[in-house]
Coordinates of C-alpha atoms and ligand atoms in Angstrom, one line a residue:
M5 CA -68.1 37.4 -76.7
G6 CA -67.2 35.6 -79.8
D7 CA -64.5 37.3 -80.6
A8 CA -62.0 35.5 -82.6
P9 CA -58.0 36.4 -79.7
R10 CA -55.9 38.6 -79.5
H11 CA -52.4 37.9 -82.8
M12 CA -49.0 38.0 -82.4
T13 CA -48.9 40.9 -85.0
P14 CA -46.3 39.4 -87.9
E15 CA -44.2 42.8 -86.0
E16 CA -44.0 42.2 -82.9
F17 CA -43.8 38.1 -83.7
R18 CA -40.5 39.5 -84.9
R19 CA -39.0 41.4 -82.1
H20 CA -39.9 38.2 -79.7
G21 CA -38.5 35.7 -82.2
H22 CA -35.7 38.0 -82.4
A23 CA -36.0 37.6 -77.5
T24 CA -36.8 34.2 -78.3
I25 CA -33.6 33.4 -80.1
D26 CA -31.6 35.7 -78.5
W27 CA -32.6 33.6 -75.2
V28 CA -31.5 30.7 -76.7
A29 CA -28.3 32.1 -77.6
S30 CA -27.3 33.1 -74.1
Y31 CA -28.5 29.5 -73.4
L32 CA -26.3 28.4 -74.8
E33 CA -23.0 30.6 -73.8
R34 CA -23.6 30.3 -70.8
L35 CA -23.5 26.4 -70.9
E36 CA -20.9 25.2 -68.9
R37 CA -22.7 27.1 -66.3
F38 CA -24.9 26.1 -64.8
P39 CA -24.8 22.3 -62.4
V40 CA -25.7 19.5 -65.5
L41 CA -26.7 17.8 -63.9
S42 CA -30.4 19.3 -62.0
S43 CA -30.1 19.4 -58.6
V44 CA -33.8 20.4 -57.9
R45 CA -36.3 18.0 -55.6
P46 CA -39.0 16.2 -56.5
G47 CA -42.1 19.1 -57.2
A48 CA -40.2 21.8 -56.5
V49 CA -40.7 23.2 -61.1
R50 CA -44.7 22.7 -60.2
A51 CA -44.0 23.9 -56.3
A52 CA -42.8 27.6 -58.2
L53 CA -45.9 27.4 -60.9
P54 CA -49.5 28.9 -61.0
V55 CA -51.3 26.3 -59.3
S56 CA -54.3 28.0 -62.6
P57 CA -53.1 28.9 -66.5
P58 CA -53.7 32.6 -66.7
E59 CA -57.1 33.6 -67.7
Q60 CA -56.1 36.9 -68.8
A61 CA -53.2 37.0 -72.2
E62 CA -49.2 37.4 -70.5
S63 CA -45.9 39.0 -72.5
I64 CA -43.5 37.0 -74.0
D65 CA -41.3 39.2 -71.9
A66 CA -42.6 37.4 -68.8
I67 CA -43.0 34.1 -69.8
L68 CA -39.4 33.9 -70.6
A69 CA -38.4 35.6 -68.0
D70 CA -40.3 32.6 -66.2
V71 CA -37.7 30.1 -68.3
E72 CA -35.1 31.5 -66.5
R73 CA -36.2 31.9 -62.9
V74 CA -38.9 28.9 -63.4
I75 CA -38.1 25.7 -66.0
L76 CA -33.8 27.0 -66.4
P77 CA -33.5 24.9 -63.0
G78 CA -35.6 21.9 -64.0
I79 CA -32.9 21.5 -66.3
T80 CA -30.4 19.4 -67.0
H81 CA -28.7 20.3 -69.1
W82 CA -28.1 17.5 -71.9
Q83 CA -25.8 19.7 -74.7
A84 CA -23.2 20.7 -72.1
P85 CA -19.8 20.0 -72.3
S86 CA -20.1 18.3 -69.7
F87 CA -23.0 15.9 -70.2
F88 CA -21.5 12.8 -70.3
A89 CA -23.9 10.5 -69.6
Y90 CA -26.7 7.8 -71.6
F91 CA -26.0 9.3 -74.9
P92 CA -25.5 12.0 -76.2
A93 CA -28.8 14.0 -78.0
N94 CA -27.5 16.1 -80.3
A95 CA -29.0 19.7 -80.8
S96 CA -26.9 22.4 -83.1
P97 CA -27.5 25.5 -84.3
P98 CA -29.0 24.3 -87.3
A99 CA -30.6 22.2 -86.2
I100 CA -32.7 24.3 -83.9
L101 CA -33.3 26.3 -87.0
G102 CA -34.6 24.1 -89.2
E103 CA -36.8 23.1 -86.6
L104 CA -37.9 26.8 -86.8
V105 CA -38.5 26.8 -89.7
S106 CA -40.8 23.8 -89.5
A107 CA -42.8 25.2 -86.8
G108 CA -43.8 27.8 -88.8
L109 CA -44.6 26.3 -91.2
G110 CA -47.1 24.0 -89.6
V111 CA -47.7 21.8 -92.2
Q112 CA -48.5 18.3 -91.2
G113 CA -47.5 16.0 -94.2
M114 CA -49.1 13.0 -93.2
S115 CA -50.1 12.4 -96.8
W116 CA -47.6 14.4 -99.6
A117 CA -50.2 16.3 -101.1
T118 CA -51.0 17.6 -97.4
S119 CA -47.2 19.3 -98.5
P120 CA -45.9 17.9 -100.9
A121 CA -42.0 19.5 -100.1
C122 CA -42.4 17.8 -96.4
T123 CA -42.6 14.4 -98.5
E124 CA -40.4 14.8 -101.0
L125 CA -37.2 16.7 -98.4
E126 CA -37.8 14.0 -96.9
T127 CA -36.9 10.9 -98.9
H128 CA -34.5 12.6 -100.7
V129 CA -32.5 13.6 -97.7
L130 CA -32.8 9.5 -96.9
D131 CA -31.2 8.7 -100.5
W132 CA -28.6 11.2 -99.3
L133 CA -27.9 10.3 -95.8
A134 CA -27.6 6.7 -96.9
D135 CA -26.1 7.6 -100.0
A136 CA -23.4 9.2 -97.6
M137 CA -23.1 6.2 -95.5
A138 CA -23.2 3.8 -98.4
L139 CA -26.0 1.9 -97.3
P140 CA -26.7 -0.8 -99.5
E141 CA -28.9 0.3 -102.7
T142 CA -31.9 -1.7 -101.6
F143 CA -32.7 0.6 -99.1
T144 CA -32.8 4.4 -101.0
S145 CA -36.0 4.6 -102.3
R146 CA -34.2 4.2 -105.7
G147 CA -36.0 0.3 -105.7
P148 CA -38.6 -1.2 -104.4
G149 CA -37.5 0.0 -100.1
G150 CA -36.7 3.5 -99.5
G151 CA -36.2 5.7 -96.1
V152 CA -38.6 7.4 -93.4
I153 CA -38.1 9.0 -90.8
Q154 CA -39.3 8.2 -87.3
D155 CA -39.6 9.8 -83.2
T156 CA -37.3 7.3 -82.9
A157 CA -35.2 4.5 -82.7
S158 CA -38.6 2.0 -81.1
S159 CA -40.7 3.1 -82.8
A160 CA -38.2 2.3 -85.6
T161 CA -38.4 -1.4 -84.2
L162 CA -41.9 -1.7 -83.9
C163 CA -43.1 -0.9 -87.5
A164 CA -40.6 -3.2 -87.9
L165 CA -41.6 -5.8 -86.0
L166 CA -45.4 -4.6 -87.5
A167 CA -43.7 -5.5 -91.4
A168 CA -41.9 -8.7 -90.3
R169 CA -45.1 -9.9 -88.4
D170 CA -47.4 -9.2 -90.8
R171 CA -44.7 -10.7 -94.1
A172 CA -44.7 -14.1 -91.3
T173 CA -48.4 -14.4 -91.9
D174 CA -49.4 -13.5 -94.3
G175 CA -51.1 -10.7 -93.3
R176 CA -53.2 -12.4 -90.9
A177 CA -51.9 -11.0 -87.8
T178 CA -52.6 -7.1 -89.3
V179 CA -56.0 -8.8 -90.1
T180 CA -57.3 -11.1 -87.6
G181 CA -55.1 -11.3 -84.6
V182 CA -51.4 -12.0 -84.1
P183 CA -51.8 -16.0 -84.0
A184 CA -50.2 -18.5 -80.8
G185 CA -45.8 -19.4 -82.0
L186 CA -44.5 -16.2 -83.3
V187 CA -41.2 -15.9 -81.0
A188 CA -38.6 -13.2 -81.6
Y189 CA -35.1 -12.5 -81.4
T190 CA -32.0 -10.4 -80.4
S191 CA -29.1 -10.5 -78.2
A192 CA -28.9 -10.2 -74.1
Q193 CA -27.3 -7.1 -74.6
A194 CA -30.1 -4.6 -76.4
H195 CA -32.2 -2.6 -76.1
S196 CA -34.8 -3.0 -73.7
S197 CA -37.4 -0.7 -76.5
V198 CA -37.0 -3.9 -77.9
M199 CA -39.0 -6.6 -74.9
K200 CA -41.8 -2.9 -75.3
D201 CA -41.9 -3.8 -78.7
V202 CA -42.9 -7.5 -79.1
G203 CA -45.6 -6.4 -76.0
V204 CA -46.8 -4.0 -77.9
A205 CA -47.2 -5.8 -80.7
G206 CA -49.1 -8.6 -79.4
I207 CA -46.4 -11.4 -79.5
G208 CA -45.7 -11.0 -76.2
R209 CA -42.6 -10.3 -74.5
E210 CA -41.9 -14.5 -73.0
N211 CA -41.8 -14.6 -76.7
L212 CA -38.6 -12.9 -77.2
R213 CA -35.2 -15.4 -76.7
E214 CA -32.6 -12.9 -75.5
I215 CA -29.7 -14.2 -77.0
D216 CA -26.7 -15.0 -75.4
T217 CA -23.5 -12.8 -76.1
D218 CA -19.5 -13.2 -76.3
E219 CA -17.0 -11.7 -73.8
A220 CA -16.9 -8.4 -76.0
Y221 CA -21.2 -9.1 -75.5
A222 CA -21.8 -8.7 -79.1
M223 CA -24.4 -11.5 -79.9
R224 CA -23.4 -15.5 -80.2
P225 CA -25.1 -16.3 -84.1
A226 CA -24.6 -19.3 -83.0
A227 CA -26.6 -20.2 -80.6
L228 CA -28.9 -17.2 -82.5
A229 CA -29.3 -20.9 -84.8
A230 CA -29.8 -22.4 -82.9
A231 CA -32.2 -20.6 -80.7
I232 CA -34.6 -20.8 -84.6
D233 CA -33.7 -24.2 -84.6
T234 CA -35.2 -25.6 -81.2
D235 CA -38.1 -23.3 -81.2
R236 CA -39.0 -24.4 -85.3
A237 CA -39.0 -28.2 -84.2
A238 CA -41.3 -26.8 -81.5
G239 CA -43.5 -25.7 -84.4
R240 CA -42.5 -22.2 -83.2
T241 CA -43.1 -19.7 -85.9
P242 CA -39.5 -17.6 -85.4
F243 CA -39.8 -14.8 -87.6
F244 CA -38.0 -11.5 -86.2
V245 CA -34.5 -10.9 -85.1
T246 CA -33.3 -7.2 -84.0
A247 CA -29.6 -7.0 -83.9
T248 CA -27.9 -4.5 -82.3
V249 CA -25.1 -2.3 -83.8
G250 CA -23.1 -0.3 -81.2
T251 CA -25.8 -1.2 -78.1
T252 CA -26.5 1.2 -75.1
S253 CA -24.7 -0.5 -72.0
S254 CA -21.4 -0.5 -73.5
T255 CA -21.5 -0.3 -78.2
A256 CA -21.0 -4.0 -78.8
V257 CA -21.9 -4.6 -81.6
D258 CA -23.7 -7.4 -83.1
P259 CA -21.8 -9.4 -86.2
V260 CA -24.5 -8.4 -88.7
R261 CA -23.5 -10.6 -91.6
A262 CA -23.3 -14.1 -89.9
I263 CA -27.0 -13.1 -88.1
G264 CA -27.6 -11.7 -91.4
E265 CA -26.2 -15.3 -93.4
V266 CA -28.9 -17.3 -90.1
C267 CA -31.8 -15.4 -91.5
R268 CA -31.5 -15.3 -94.6
A269 CA -31.1 -19.5 -94.4
R270 CA -34.1 -19.4 -92.2
G271 CA -36.6 -17.2 -93.8
V272 CA -36.1 -14.8 -90.9
W273 CA -37.3 -11.0 -91.1
L274 CA -33.7 -8.8 -89.9
H275 CA -34.2 -5.6 -88.2
V276 CA -31.1 -3.9 -87.0
D277 CA -31.3 -1.3 -84.9
A278 CA -27.3 1.1 -85.0
A279 CA -29.1 4.0 -82.8
L280 CA -26.1 5.5 -82.2
A281 CA -23.5 3.9 -83.5
G282 CA -25.2 3.4 -86.9
N283 CA -24.1 7.6 -87.3
A284 CA -20.3 6.8 -87.7
A285 CA -20.7 5.2 -91.3
I286 CA -20.7 9.0 -92.7
C287 CA -16.8 8.7 -92.0
P288 CA -15.5 5.2 -93.8
E289 CA -12.8 4.6 -91.3
F290 CA -16.3 3.0 -89.6
R291 CA -18.5 1.4 -92.4
W292 CA -17.1 -2.4 -90.9
L293 CA -19.5 -1.6 -88.8
L294 CA -22.4 -2.1 -90.6
D295 CA -21.1 -4.9 -92.6
G296 CA -23.4 -7.2 -93.9
L297 CA -26.7 -4.3 -93.4
E298 CA -27.6 -5.1 -97.1
L299 CA -28.1 -9.2 -94.9
A300 CA -30.8 -7.1 -93.5
D301 CA -34.6 -5.5 -94.3
S302 CA -34.2 -2.9 -92.4
Y303 CA -32.2 -0.5 -90.6
C304 CA -32.8 2.3 -87.7
V305 CA -30.5 5.1 -87.0
N306 CA -30.8 8.4 -84.6
P307 CA -29.1 11.5 -86.0
H308 CA -30.6 12.7 -82.8
K309 CA -28.5 10.5 -81.3
W310 CA -24.7 12.2 -82.7
L311 CA -25.2 14.1 -86.0
L312 CA -26.3 17.2 -84.7
T313 CA -30.2 17.0 -85.1
N314 CA -32.0 17.6 -82.5
F315 CA -34.8 15.0 -81.2
D316 CA -36.6 13.4 -83.3
C317 CA -35.1 11.9 -86.2
D318 CA -34.4 8.5 -86.0
C319 CA -34.0 7.2 -90.0
F320 CA -36.2 4.4 -90.9
Y321 CA -35.1 1.9 -93.8
V322 CA -36.4 -0.6 -95.1
V323 CA -35.8 -3.0 -98.7
D324 CA -39.5 -3.6 -99.1
R325 CA -41.8 -0.9 -98.1
R326 CA -44.8 -3.2 -99.5
A327 CA -44.0 -4.9 -96.4
L328 CA -44.7 -1.9 -93.9
L329 CA -46.8 -0.8 -96.2
R330 CA -49.3 -3.7 -95.0
A331 CA -48.9 -4.0 -92.5
L332 CA -49.5 0.2 -91.2
S333 CA -51.6 1.6 -94.4
I334 CA -55.8 1.9 -93.8
L335 CA -57.6 4.0 -96.0
P336 CA -60.3 6.5 -94.7
E337 CA -62.8 7.9 -97.5
Y338 CA -60.7 12.0 -95.5
L339 CA -58.0 10.5 -96.3
R340 CA -58.4 10.2 -100.3
T341 CA -56.2 12.3 -102.4
E342 CA -56.0 11.8 -106.7
A343 CA -51.8 12.1 -106.1
G344 CA -51.8 9.1 -104.0
A345 CA -54.6 7.2 -105.5
S346 CA -52.2 7.9 -108.9
G347 CA -49.1 5.5 -106.8
A348 CA -47.3 7.9 -108.6
V349 CA -46.4 9.2 -105.1
I350 CA -45.5 8.1 -101.4
D351 CA -47.5 9.1 -98.6
Y352 CA -45.9 8.7 -95.5
R353 CA -48.7 8.5 -92.8
D354 CA -48.3 4.7 -94.2
W355 CA -44.9 3.9 -92.9
Q356 CA -45.4 4.7 -89.0
V357 CA -48.3 3.7 -86.4
P358 CA -49.3 7.3 -86.2
L359 CA -51.8 9.5 -89.1
G360 CA -50.3 13.2 -87.8
R361 CA -46.2 13.7 -89.0
R362 CA -44.0 16.7 -88.7
F363 CA -42.0 18.5 -90.9
R364 CA -38.4 16.7 -89.4
S365 CA -36.6 16.2 -92.6
L366 CA -36.1 19.8 -92.5
K367 CA -33.7 19.7 -89.3
L368 CA -31.8 16.9 -90.8
W369 CA -31.3 19.1 -93.8
F370 CA -30.4 22.6 -92.4
V371 CA -27.9 20.5 -91.0
M372 CA -25.8 18.2 -93.6
R373 CA -26.0 21.2 -95.2
A374 CA -24.3 23.9 -93.1
Y375 CA -21.7 21.3 -91.3
G376 CA -21.7 19.4 -94.9
L377 CA -20.7 16.1 -94.7
D378 CA -17.0 16.6 -93.4
G379 CA -18.2 18.7 -90.2
L380 CA -20.3 15.7 -90.2
R381 CA -17.8 13.1 -90.5
R382 CA -15.2 15.5 -88.4
H383 CA -17.8 16.2 -85.5
I384 CA -17.9 12.2 -84.8
R385 CA -14.1 11.9 -85.4
H386 CA -14.0 14.2 -83.0
S387 CA -15.8 12.1 -80.4
V388 CA -14.2 9.1 -80.7
R389 CA -10.6 10.4 -80.4
L390 CA -12.0 12.1 -76.7
A391 CA -12.9 8.2 -75.5
T392 CA -10.2 6.9 -77.0
T393 CA -8.1 8.7 -74.8
F394 CA -10.2 9.1 -71.8
A395 CA -10.0 5.5 -71.9
S396 CA -5.4 5.4 -72.3
W397 CA -5.8 7.6 -69.8
V398 CA -7.6 5.1 -67.3
G399 CA -5.6 2.5 -69.3
D400 CA -3.1 3.5 -67.6
D401 CA -3.9 4.0 -63.5
Q402 CA -3.7 1.3 -61.5
R403 CA -6.6 1.8 -59.6
F404 CA -9.2 1.8 -62.5
E405 CA -10.1 -0.8 -65.5
V406 CA -11.8 -0.1 -68.7
V407 CA -14.0 -3.3 -68.6
A408 CA -15.4 -3.2 -73.2
P409 CA -13.8 -3.2 -75.8
V410 CA -14.4 0.9 -76.9
P411 CA -15.1 0.9 -80.7
L412 CA -16.1 5.1 -81.0
N413 CA -17.3 7.1 -78.1
T414 CA -18.5 5.0 -75.3
V415 CA -15.9 4.0 -72.3
C416 CA -17.1 1.4 -69.9
F417 CA -14.9 1.4 -66.7
R418 CA -14.7 0.9 -62.6
L419 CA -12.5 1.5 -60.3
R420 CA -10.9 -2.3 -59.6
G421 CA -13.0 -3.4 -56.6
E422 CA -16.1 -3.5 -55.3
D423 CA -19.9 -2.4 -56.9
A424 CA -20.4 0.4 -53.8
R425 CA -16.9 2.6 -54.8
N426 CA -17.9 3.0 -57.5
E427 CA -21.3 3.3 -56.7
R428 CA -20.4 6.0 -54.5
L429 CA -18.0 7.4 -57.0
L430 CA -20.5 8.0 -59.3
A431 CA -22.6 10.2 -56.8
G432 CA -19.8 11.5 -56.0
L433 CA -19.4 12.6 -58.9
N434 CA -22.9 13.2 -60.7
A435 CA -23.7 15.8 -56.8
S436 CA -21.0 18.2 -58.0
G437 CA -22.7 19.5 -60.5
A438 CA -18.8 19.2 -62.9
L439 CA -20.1 16.8 -64.7
Y440 CA -22.8 14.0 -65.7
L441 CA -22.4 9.9 -65.9
T442 CA -24.2 7.3 -65.8
H443 CA -23.8 3.3 -65.0
T444 CA -25.0 -0.3 -65.8
R445 CA -24.4 -3.3 -65.3
L446 CA -22.0 -5.4 -67.2
H447 CA -21.3 -9.5 -66.2
D448 CA -23.1 -8.1 -63.3
R449 CA -20.2 -5.8 -62.1
Y450 CA -21.4 -1.9 -61.5
V451 CA -19.9 0.2 -64.5
L452 CA -19.6 3.6 -64.7
R453 CA -20.2 5.1 -68.5
L454 CA -18.5 7.9 -70.5
A455 CA -20.2 8.6 -73.2
V456 CA -18.5 11.4 -75.4
G457 CA -20.7 13.4 -78.6
G458 CA -21.9 16.7 -77.3
P459 CA -21.4 19.3 -80.2
Y460 CA -19.7 21.7 -77.2
T461 CA -17.7 19.6 -75.6
E462 CA -13.4 19.3 -76.7
E463 CA -10.0 18.2 -74.9
R464 CA -10.7 20.3 -72.1
H465 CA -13.3 18.8 -70.4
V466 CA -12.7 15.3 -71.3
A467 CA -9.9 16.4 -69.0
D468 CA -10.8 18.1 -66.1
A469 CA -14.2 15.3 -65.9
W470 CA -10.2 13.0 -65.8
Q471 CA -9.4 14.9 -63.4
H472 CA -12.6 14.8 -61.1
I473 CA -12.9 11.4 -61.5
R474 CA -9.1 10.8 -59.9
E475 CA -10.3 12.6 -56.6
Q476 CA -13.9 11.5 -56.4
A477 CA -11.1 8.3 -56.1
D478 CA -9.6 9.2 -53.6
A479 CA -12.2 10.3 -51.6
V480 CA -14.5 7.2 -51.8
G481 CA -10.9 5.6 -50.7
Ligands
PLP508 C1 -29.5 1.0 -79.8 C2 -30.0 1.8 -79.4 N1 -31.1 1.8 -79.6 C3 -33.0 2.3 -79.5 C4 -31.7 3.3 -78.3 C5 -33.6 3.5 -78.7 O1 -33.6 5.4 -78.5 P1 -35.0 6.0 -78.5 O2 -35.7 7.3 -77.9 O3 -34.9 6.4 -80.2 O4 -36.5 4.7 -79.1 C6 -31.2 3.3 -78.6 C7 -31.3 4.4 -76.2 O5 -30.4 5.0 -75.6 C8 -30.4 2.7 -78.4 O6 -29.2 2.5 -77.9

C-alpha cells in the first residue's frame, strides 16, 4: 500500500523496445499479406477484449501477442501498397522513429520555456518547409508571420477562421461574443471541415455560402465576388473565404490568384486549404498549384497525408501572427514565464485552440533529413506518375470514363451507365481484400476514386488494381 508502482528498468525498456520495433518492422514486411480493408463485424474487436482491465501487471510480450491476435484483424491497412482509398496517410520509417523520440522525451511544448527545443525546432522546420515549397516569404518566421504545426487541417482552418473573425470585429467576437451578420464563403467542393468549423466558431452553418464551381470542379471567382457583394449590399459582413487547392473529391484546384484578388479588393481574409495537394509544391513543376498564394492571409498543408510524415502533422502558416494571437492568446498567472514576457520567444499555445502540444516537429525533421528534399520530390513524382498511368489505362477502356482532370495523385472514374453498377463494382472490389478504393459524387454521379501516394505503392500494385477492376467490371455486367 502506498508504494510507487514498479517501472521498467532502462534495460527492460531496451529489450521490450527492440521487440516492439521488431514487431512494427515485421508488420511492414507483411503488409501485402493482409486484406486491405478490415472485414471484422461491428463489436468483434471489443468482444475479444476482457470486460475489465487487469488488476495485476501483464507482460509486454502478452500485450504484443494481443496486438497480433486482437488488434490486427481490426485494422484497415493504410500503409498497404494497395490502399487507394480516401487519401494517403504516409507513415514512413523515419517518421515513426521521430515519433518514438518525441514519446521518449515526453515533453509538453505549450510554451517556449517548457522545452525551448520543441518551439525552436518547429519554427525552424516550418521555415525549411516553406522555403522548400517556395511559399511566399511572408509565411516564414522572418517577418510578422510564421508557421505552426496543428493536429489537422480542420484545426488550421478553425484557427484561421477565429483570427479572421477577430480581425473583422476588431476583437469583439472574441471578447463579447460573435455579432450577427458575419458571412463566410467556400466552394461547393470544399472539405466538410470548413462547414464544421463555421459552426464551431459560432458563425452559424447557414452563414457559409457554398460558391458554385466550374466544369473542373474549381470555384468560380466571379460567383464569389457576386456573393460577397450581394451580402454586403444587404448589410451583412463578409469576412472569410476558404479556397481549396486539391479538393477531397477530385483534387480540383481553385484559382487562388483570382480569388485572392476578389478578397483583397473587399478586405476579406483568404485561407487556402491545400491539405493534400500542397505537398506537391515540394516539386517546382507543381508550384503552379499555389499561384497567387501571396494574396492569402493563411495557408495549410498536411505532410501527414502525402509527405511521408505520420499523422498528425498539419503545417499552418499565417502572414500576420498578431491576428491569430489576439484571437487565441490567454495568460493566466500559472503560465507566465520570463521568456514569454520578454517578447523574444514564441509561445505556440497561443497559435492553437488547446493548451498542450506534442513535439511534432521531430518527426517532420527526421523525414526531411532522412529523405532529403530530393527523396521527398521522388515520392511525389512517383505517385503522380502512377496515377497518370492508371488514368491512361482507364481512358483506353471503352467501358469506363475518367470524370475529372487528374492534376496529381487521384483518379476519379466510373463504369459508363448507372450508379448501381458502380456501387456493385466498388463493393465487390473492397470485399475481395486485394485493394481498397472509396467513392464520391461528382455532378450527382457516383464515382470511384483511386488515390495513389502510399510509401510502398509500386507500379505493379496499380497494375494489379486495374486488373481487379476490369475483372470485377465483367462480374457486375
Ligand atoms: C482538402 C482537404 N481539407 C481538409 C481535410 C481534412 O483533413 P484533416 O483530417 O487534417 O482535418 C482533407 C482530408 O481529406 C482534405 O482533403
